[in-house]
Coordinates of C-alpha atoms in Angstrom, one line a residue:
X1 CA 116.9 84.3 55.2
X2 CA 113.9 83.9 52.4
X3 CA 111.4 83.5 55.4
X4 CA 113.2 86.7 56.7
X5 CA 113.0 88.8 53.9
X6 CA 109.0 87.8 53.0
X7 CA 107.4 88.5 56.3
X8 CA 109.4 92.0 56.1
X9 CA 108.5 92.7 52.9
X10 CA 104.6 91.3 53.6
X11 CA 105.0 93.3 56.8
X12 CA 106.3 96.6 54.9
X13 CA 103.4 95.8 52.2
X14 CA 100.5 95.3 54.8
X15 CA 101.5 98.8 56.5
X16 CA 101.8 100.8 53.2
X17 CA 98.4 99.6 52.3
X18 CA 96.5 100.9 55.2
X19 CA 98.2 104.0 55.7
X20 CA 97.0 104.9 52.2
X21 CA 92.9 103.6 53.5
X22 CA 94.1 106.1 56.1
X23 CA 95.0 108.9 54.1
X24 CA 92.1 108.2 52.2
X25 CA 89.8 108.5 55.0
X26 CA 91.8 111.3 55.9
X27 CA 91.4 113.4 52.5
X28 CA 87.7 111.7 52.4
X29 CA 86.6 113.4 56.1
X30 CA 89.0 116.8 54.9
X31 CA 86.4 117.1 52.5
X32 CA 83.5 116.8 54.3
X33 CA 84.5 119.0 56.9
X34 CA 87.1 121.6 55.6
X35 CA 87.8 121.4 51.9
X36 CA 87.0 125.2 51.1
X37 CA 84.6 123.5 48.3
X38 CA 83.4 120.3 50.2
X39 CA 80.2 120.1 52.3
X40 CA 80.4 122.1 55.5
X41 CA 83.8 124.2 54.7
X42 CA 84.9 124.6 58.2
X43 CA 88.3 126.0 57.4
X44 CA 88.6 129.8 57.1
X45 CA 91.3 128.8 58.0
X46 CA 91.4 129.7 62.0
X47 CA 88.3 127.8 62.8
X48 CA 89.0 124.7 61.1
X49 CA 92.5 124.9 62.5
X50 CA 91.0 125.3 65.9
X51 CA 89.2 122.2 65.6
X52 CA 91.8 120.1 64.7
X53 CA 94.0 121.3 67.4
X54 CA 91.7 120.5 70.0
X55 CA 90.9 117.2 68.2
X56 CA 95.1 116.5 68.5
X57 CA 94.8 118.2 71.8
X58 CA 91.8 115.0 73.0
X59 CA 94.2 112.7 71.4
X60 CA 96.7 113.8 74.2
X61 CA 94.7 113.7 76.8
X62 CA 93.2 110.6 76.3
X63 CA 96.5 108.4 75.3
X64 CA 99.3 110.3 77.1
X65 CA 97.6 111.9 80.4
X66 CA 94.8 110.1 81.3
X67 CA 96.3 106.6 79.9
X68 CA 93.2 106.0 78.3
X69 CA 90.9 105.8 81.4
X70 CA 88.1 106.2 81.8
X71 CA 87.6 103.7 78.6
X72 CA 90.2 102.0 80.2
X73 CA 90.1 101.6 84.2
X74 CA 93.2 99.8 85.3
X75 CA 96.8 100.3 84.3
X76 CA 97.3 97.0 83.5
X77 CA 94.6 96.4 80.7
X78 CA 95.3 95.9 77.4
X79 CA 92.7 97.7 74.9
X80 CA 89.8 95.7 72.6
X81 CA 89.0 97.0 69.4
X82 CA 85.8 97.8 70.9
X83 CA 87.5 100.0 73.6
X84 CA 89.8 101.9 70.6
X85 CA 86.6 102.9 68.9
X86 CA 85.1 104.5 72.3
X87 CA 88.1 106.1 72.3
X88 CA 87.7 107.2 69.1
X89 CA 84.3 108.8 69.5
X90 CA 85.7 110.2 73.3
X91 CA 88.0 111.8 71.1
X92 CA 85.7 113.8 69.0
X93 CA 83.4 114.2 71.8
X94 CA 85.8 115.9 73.9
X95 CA 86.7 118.2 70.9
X96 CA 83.4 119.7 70.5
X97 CA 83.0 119.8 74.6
X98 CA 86.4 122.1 75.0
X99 CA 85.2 124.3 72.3
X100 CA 81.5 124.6 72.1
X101 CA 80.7 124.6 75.6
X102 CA 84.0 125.1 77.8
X103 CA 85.3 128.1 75.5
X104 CA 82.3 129.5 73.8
X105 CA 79.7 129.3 76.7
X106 CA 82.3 129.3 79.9
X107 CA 85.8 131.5 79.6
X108 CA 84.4 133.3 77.0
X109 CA 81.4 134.5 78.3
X110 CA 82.5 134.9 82.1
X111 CA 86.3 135.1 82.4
X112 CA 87.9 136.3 78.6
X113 CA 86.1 137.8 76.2
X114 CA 88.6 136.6 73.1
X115 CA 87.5 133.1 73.7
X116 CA 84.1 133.4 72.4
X117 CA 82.8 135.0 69.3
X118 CA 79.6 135.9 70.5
X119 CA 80.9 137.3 73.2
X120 CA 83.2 139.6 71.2
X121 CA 80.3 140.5 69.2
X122 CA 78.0 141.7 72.1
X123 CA 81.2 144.0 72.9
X124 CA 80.3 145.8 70.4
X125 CA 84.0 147.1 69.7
X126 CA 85.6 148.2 65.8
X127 CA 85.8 145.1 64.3
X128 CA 83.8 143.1 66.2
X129 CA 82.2 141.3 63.2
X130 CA 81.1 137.8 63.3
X131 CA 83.7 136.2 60.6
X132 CA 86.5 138.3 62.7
X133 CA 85.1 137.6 65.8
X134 CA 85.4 133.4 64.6
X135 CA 88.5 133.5 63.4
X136 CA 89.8 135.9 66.4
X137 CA 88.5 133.0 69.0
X138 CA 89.8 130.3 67.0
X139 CA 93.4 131.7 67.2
X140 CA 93.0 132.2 70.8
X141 CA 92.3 128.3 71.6
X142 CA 95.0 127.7 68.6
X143 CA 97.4 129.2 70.8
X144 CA 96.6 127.6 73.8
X145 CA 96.5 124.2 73.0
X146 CA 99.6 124.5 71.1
X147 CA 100.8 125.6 74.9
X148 CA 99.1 122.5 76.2
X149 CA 100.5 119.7 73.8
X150 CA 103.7 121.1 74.6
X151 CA 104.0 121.1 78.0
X152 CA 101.9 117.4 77.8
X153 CA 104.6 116.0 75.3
X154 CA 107.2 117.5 77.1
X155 CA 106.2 116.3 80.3
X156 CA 105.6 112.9 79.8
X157 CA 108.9 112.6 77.6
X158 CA 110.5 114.1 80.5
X159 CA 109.1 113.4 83.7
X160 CA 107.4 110.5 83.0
X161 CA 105.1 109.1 85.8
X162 CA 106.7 111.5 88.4
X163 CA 105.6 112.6 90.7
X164 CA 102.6 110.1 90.6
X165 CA 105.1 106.7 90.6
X166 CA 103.1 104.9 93.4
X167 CA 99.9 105.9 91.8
X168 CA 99.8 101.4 90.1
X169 CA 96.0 100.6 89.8
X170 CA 94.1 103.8 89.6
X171 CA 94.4 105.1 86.1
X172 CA 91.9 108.1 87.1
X173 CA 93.8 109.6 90.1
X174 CA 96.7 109.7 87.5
X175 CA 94.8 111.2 84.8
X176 CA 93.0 113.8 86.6
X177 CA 96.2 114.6 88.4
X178 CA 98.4 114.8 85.7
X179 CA 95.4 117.0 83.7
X180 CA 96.0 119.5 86.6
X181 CA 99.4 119.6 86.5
X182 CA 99.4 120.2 82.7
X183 CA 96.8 122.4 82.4
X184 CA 98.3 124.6 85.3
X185 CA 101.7 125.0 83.1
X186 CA 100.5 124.9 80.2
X187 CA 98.3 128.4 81.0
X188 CA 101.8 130.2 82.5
X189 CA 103.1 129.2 78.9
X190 CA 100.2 130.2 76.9
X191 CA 99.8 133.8 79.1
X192 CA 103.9 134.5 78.6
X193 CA 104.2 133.3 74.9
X194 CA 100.8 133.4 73.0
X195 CA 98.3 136.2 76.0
X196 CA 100.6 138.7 74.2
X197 CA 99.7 138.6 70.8
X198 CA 96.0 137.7 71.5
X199 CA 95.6 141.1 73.2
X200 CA 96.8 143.5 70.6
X201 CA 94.8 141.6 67.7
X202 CA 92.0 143.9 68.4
X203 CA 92.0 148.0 68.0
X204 CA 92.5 149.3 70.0
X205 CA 95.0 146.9 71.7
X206 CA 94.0 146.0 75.0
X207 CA 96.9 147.3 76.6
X208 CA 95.5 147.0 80.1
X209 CA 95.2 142.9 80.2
X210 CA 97.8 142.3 78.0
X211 CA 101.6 143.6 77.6
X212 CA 103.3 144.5 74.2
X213 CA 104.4 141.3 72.7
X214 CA 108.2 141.1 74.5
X215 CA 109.7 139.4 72.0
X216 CA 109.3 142.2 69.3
X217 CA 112.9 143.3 69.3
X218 CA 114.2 139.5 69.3
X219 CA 111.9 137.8 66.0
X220 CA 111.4 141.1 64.4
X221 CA 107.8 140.8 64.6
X222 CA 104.8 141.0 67.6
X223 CA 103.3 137.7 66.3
X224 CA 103.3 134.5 68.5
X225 CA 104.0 132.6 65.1
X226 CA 107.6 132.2 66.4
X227 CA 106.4 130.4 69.1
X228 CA 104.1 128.0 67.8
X229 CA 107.0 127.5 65.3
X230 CA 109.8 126.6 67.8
X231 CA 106.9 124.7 70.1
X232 CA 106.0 122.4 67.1
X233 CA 109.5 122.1 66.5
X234 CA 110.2 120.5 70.3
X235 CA 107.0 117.9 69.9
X236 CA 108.8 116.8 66.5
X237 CA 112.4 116.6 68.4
X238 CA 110.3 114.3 71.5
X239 CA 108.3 112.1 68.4
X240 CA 112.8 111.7 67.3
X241 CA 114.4 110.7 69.7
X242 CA 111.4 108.9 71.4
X243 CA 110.3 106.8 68.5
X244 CA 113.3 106.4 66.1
X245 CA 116.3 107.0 68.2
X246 CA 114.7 104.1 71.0
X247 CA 114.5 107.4 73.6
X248 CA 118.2 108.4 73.4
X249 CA 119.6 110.5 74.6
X250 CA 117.9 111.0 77.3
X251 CA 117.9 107.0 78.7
X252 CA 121.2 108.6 79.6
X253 CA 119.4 110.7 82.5
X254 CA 117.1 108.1 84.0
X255 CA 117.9 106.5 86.6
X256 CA 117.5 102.8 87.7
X257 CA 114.6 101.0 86.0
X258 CA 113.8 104.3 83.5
X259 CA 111.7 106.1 85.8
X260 CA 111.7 109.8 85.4
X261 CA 112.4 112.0 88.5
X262 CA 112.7 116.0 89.0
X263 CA 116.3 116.5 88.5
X264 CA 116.0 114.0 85.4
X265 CA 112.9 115.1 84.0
X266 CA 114.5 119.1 84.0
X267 CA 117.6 117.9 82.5
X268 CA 115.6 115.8 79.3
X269 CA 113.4 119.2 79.2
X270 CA 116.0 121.1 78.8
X271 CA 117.6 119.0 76.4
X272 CA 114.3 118.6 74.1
X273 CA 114.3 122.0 74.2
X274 CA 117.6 122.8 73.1
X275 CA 117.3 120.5 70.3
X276 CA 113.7 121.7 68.9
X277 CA 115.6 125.4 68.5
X278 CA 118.1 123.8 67.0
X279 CA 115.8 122.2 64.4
X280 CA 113.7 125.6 64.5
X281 CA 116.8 127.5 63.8
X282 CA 118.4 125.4 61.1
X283 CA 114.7 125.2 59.3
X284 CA 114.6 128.9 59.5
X285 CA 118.6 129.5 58.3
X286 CA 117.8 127.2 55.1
X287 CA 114.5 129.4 54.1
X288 CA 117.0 132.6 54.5
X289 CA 119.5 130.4 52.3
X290 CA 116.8 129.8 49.6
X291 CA 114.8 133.1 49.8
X292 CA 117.2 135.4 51.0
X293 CA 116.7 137.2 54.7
X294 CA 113.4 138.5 56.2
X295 CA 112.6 141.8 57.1
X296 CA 110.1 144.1 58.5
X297 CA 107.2 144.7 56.6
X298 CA 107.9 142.2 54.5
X299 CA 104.9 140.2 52.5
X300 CA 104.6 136.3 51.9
X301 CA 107.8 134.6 52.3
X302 CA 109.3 137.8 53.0
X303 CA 107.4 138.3 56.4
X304 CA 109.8 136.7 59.5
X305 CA 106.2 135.5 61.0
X306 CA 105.8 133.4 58.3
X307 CA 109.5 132.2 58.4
X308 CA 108.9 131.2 62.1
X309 CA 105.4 129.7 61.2
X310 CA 106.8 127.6 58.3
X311 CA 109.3 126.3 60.7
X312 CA 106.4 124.8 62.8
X313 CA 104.4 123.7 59.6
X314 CA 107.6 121.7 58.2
X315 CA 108.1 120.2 61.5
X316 CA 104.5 119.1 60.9
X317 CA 105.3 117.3 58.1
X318 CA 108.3 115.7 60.0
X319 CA 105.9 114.4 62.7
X320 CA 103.7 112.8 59.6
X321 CA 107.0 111.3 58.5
X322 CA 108.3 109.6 62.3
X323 CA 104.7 108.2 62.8
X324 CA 104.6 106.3 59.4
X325 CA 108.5 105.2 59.8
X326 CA 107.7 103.7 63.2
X327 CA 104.0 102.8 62.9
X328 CA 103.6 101.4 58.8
X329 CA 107.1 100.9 58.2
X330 CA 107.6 98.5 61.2
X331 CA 110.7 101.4 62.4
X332 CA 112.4 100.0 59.4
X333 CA 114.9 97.6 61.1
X334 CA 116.3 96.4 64.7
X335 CA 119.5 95.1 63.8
X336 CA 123.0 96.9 64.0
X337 CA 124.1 99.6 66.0
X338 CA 121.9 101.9 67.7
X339 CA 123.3 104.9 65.6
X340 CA 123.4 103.4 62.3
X341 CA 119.0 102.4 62.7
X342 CA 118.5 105.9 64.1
X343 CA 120.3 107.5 60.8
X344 CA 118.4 105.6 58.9
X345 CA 115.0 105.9 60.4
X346 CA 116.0 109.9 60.4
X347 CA 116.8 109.7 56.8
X348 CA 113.4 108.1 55.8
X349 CA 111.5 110.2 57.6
X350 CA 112.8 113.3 56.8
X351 CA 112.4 111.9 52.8
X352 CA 109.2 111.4 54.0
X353 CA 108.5 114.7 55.4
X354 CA 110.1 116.8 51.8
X355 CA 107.1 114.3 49.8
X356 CA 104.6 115.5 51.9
X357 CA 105.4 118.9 51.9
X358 CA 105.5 118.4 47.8
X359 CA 102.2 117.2 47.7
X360 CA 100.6 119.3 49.6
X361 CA 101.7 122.5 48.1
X362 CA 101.5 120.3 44.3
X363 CA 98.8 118.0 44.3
X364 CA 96.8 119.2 47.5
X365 CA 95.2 122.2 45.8
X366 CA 93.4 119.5 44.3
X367 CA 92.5 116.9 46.6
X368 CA 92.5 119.2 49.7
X369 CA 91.1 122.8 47.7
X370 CA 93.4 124.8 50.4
X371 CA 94.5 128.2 48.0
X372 CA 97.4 126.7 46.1
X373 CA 101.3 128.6 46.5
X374 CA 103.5 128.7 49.6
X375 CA 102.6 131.8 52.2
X376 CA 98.7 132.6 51.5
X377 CA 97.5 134.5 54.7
X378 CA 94.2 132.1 53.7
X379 CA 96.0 128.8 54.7
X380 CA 98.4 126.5 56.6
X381 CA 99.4 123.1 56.1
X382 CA 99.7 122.6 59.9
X383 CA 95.5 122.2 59.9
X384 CA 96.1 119.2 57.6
X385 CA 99.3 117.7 59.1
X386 CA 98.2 117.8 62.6
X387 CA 94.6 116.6 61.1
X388 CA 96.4 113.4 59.6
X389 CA 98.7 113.2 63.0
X390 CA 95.6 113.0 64.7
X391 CA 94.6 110.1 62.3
X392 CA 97.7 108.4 62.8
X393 CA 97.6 109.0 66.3
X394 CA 94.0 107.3 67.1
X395 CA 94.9 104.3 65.0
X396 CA 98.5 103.7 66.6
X397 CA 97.3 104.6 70.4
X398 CA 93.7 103.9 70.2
X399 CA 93.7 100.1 68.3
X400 CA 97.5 99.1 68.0
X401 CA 97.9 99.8 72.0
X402 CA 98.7 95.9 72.0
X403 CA 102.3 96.6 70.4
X404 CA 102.6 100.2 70.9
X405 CA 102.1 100.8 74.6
X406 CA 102.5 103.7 76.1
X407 CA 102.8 102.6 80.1
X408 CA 106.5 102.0 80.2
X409 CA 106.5 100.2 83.5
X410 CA 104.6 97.3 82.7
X411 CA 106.3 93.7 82.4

């Protein structure tokens, strides 16, 4: 029992420890790149944000569609240190690719104007400044890779190698694939839930290429805030029930040997679904318990797009919260029943998640220089939590691949 209780407690210690080097390099990189008052002050907030969500975007697509190839060229090949660090730089790489070149030079300038901010400058249009014109673009590729790690998560959570199962050796046929597959639903999501709002950012709205945001009468409001709340919500509910409830429910609607199928995959979608509304909903019912209802018009934690937003930025903090459960905290314990570790493991992380959120909003003012108080128009925590999940994610995908695989049909 002593020999027990030391290698958990050395195990519990040596995790602690370099999460905190990795919020330190974290906070240390935040400052070099975003703080308002650090070197290069990237976040305005909408660019920075951008950045970051393409970063957690390349994160994705590296670890969770492409299975780490092209770094990695068989399915059955465990990562070097050497290989997590190409990664790594991939990562980044990739970032500044999708942005600087693919948005900026490509869509924007020869399929969507809103993409680029030079290209909404050369329009000429009221408004068409350059800080505008940023922040415009920025909220545009926001929008749509919050569409894309969505359907990804989603996806693979669901569907899992279907319909590419007798796809064994060749990790790039997968990947590229798979990339097609996402990216094809992931732009139905982003036209139907996000096109919407884009269009009728700019005066006057474009009503020709884009249709008055349909979900108006339902939120109370025309921003897509309510759907990159309740999107953020489901990737939390997948990072759940994945991670610290061992994949259940939803083992329940595998078949034999866990692979995923079509009937399966649409039945654990729709469940993952349901239960990120459910956690959107009751996030949004206890901000209307503590600050009274929303209305229309309605400024700071009045406004119901900041209800629906916060929704999505606590669920942030809950993803921050799973990862360090299951990646420094060893996922706590394995003994028991199934239902008493997953309360647990919920419990933690949700404590987690609250001390997060308190020192962000407390103590991040002064290590991170975002405008202190809850519901500034100038900032959102989810450009630092998905900044930090991006962190997390590299280190756990990228150079702890040898006990947190992510290829579920290997022996």
């Amino acid at each position: 029992m002593g020999n027990k209780s030391d290698t958990g407690i050395a195990v519990y210690g040596k995790g602690i420890v370099t999460f905190v080097f990795l919020a330190a390099l974290n906070v240390a990189a935040w400052y070099i790149f975003f703080n308002p008052k650090g070197i290069m002050r990237l976040y305005t907030p909408m660019y920075g944000f951008s950045m970051v969500v393409v970063l957690l975007a390349s994160v994705v697509i590296l670890s969770d569609v492409f299975e780490y190839w092209p770094v990695r060229t068989k399915l059955t090949e465990r990562l070097s240190a050497a290989q997590g660090a190409m990664l790594t730089v991939l990562s980044l790489a990739l970032m500044a690719l999708i942005i600087f070149v693919f948005f900026y030079r490509f869509i924007g300038k020869y399929g969507i104007t809103y993409f680029s901010p030079a290209a909404l400058i050369a329009t000429g249009e009221t408004g068409a400044e350059a800080y505008s014109s940023r922040e415009n673009a920025s909220t545009a590729i926001i929008y749509f890779f919050t569409a894309f790690i969505w359907t990804a998560t989603l996806w693979r959570a669901g569907f899992q190698k279907w319909p590419w199962t007798q796809v064994k050796e060749d990790a790039g046929v997968l990947g590229l694939s798979r990339l097609f597959a996402v990216s094809f639903f992931s732009i139905i999501a982003y036209i139907i839930f996000f096109h919407p709002h884009v269009g009728y950012l700019f005066y006057p709205p474009q009503k020709m290429a884009a249709v008055a945001p349909w979900w108006e009468g339902i939120a109370d409001t025309n921003s897509a805030y309510v759907h990159l709340g309740w999107m953020i919500c489901c990737v939390a509910a997948v990072l759940l029930s994945e991670i610290l409830w061992e994949g259940y429910p939803w083992k329940a609607f595998r078949g034999r040997g866990g692979e995923g199928s079509l009937f399966s995959g649409l039945a654990i979608l729709s469940g993952i679904i349901l239960l990120g509304l459910v956690i959107f909903v009751l996030m949004v019912k206890g901000m209307e318990a503590y600050w009274g209802k929303p209305f229309v018009g309605g400024q700071y934690t009045d406004a119901p797009y900041f209800r629906y937003l916060h929704a999505g930025e606590m669920a942030g903090f809950l993803m921050m919260g799973v990862l360090v459960v299951s990646t420094y905290l060893g996922n706590l314990f394995h003994g028991g029943p199934l239902l008493v570790r997953a309360a647990v493991r919920t419990v933690v992380a949700v404590a987690l998640a609250a001390g997060f959120l308190w020192f962000y909003y407390t103590i991040g003012p002064r290590v991170l220089g975002q405008v202190p108080g809850i519901a500034q128009p100038e900032d959102t925590p989810l450009c630092w939590t998905f900044f930090m999940v991006s962190f997390m994610l590299m280190h756990r995908n990228f150079f702890l691949s040898y006990r947190f695989h992510r290829v579920r049909d290997i022996a």
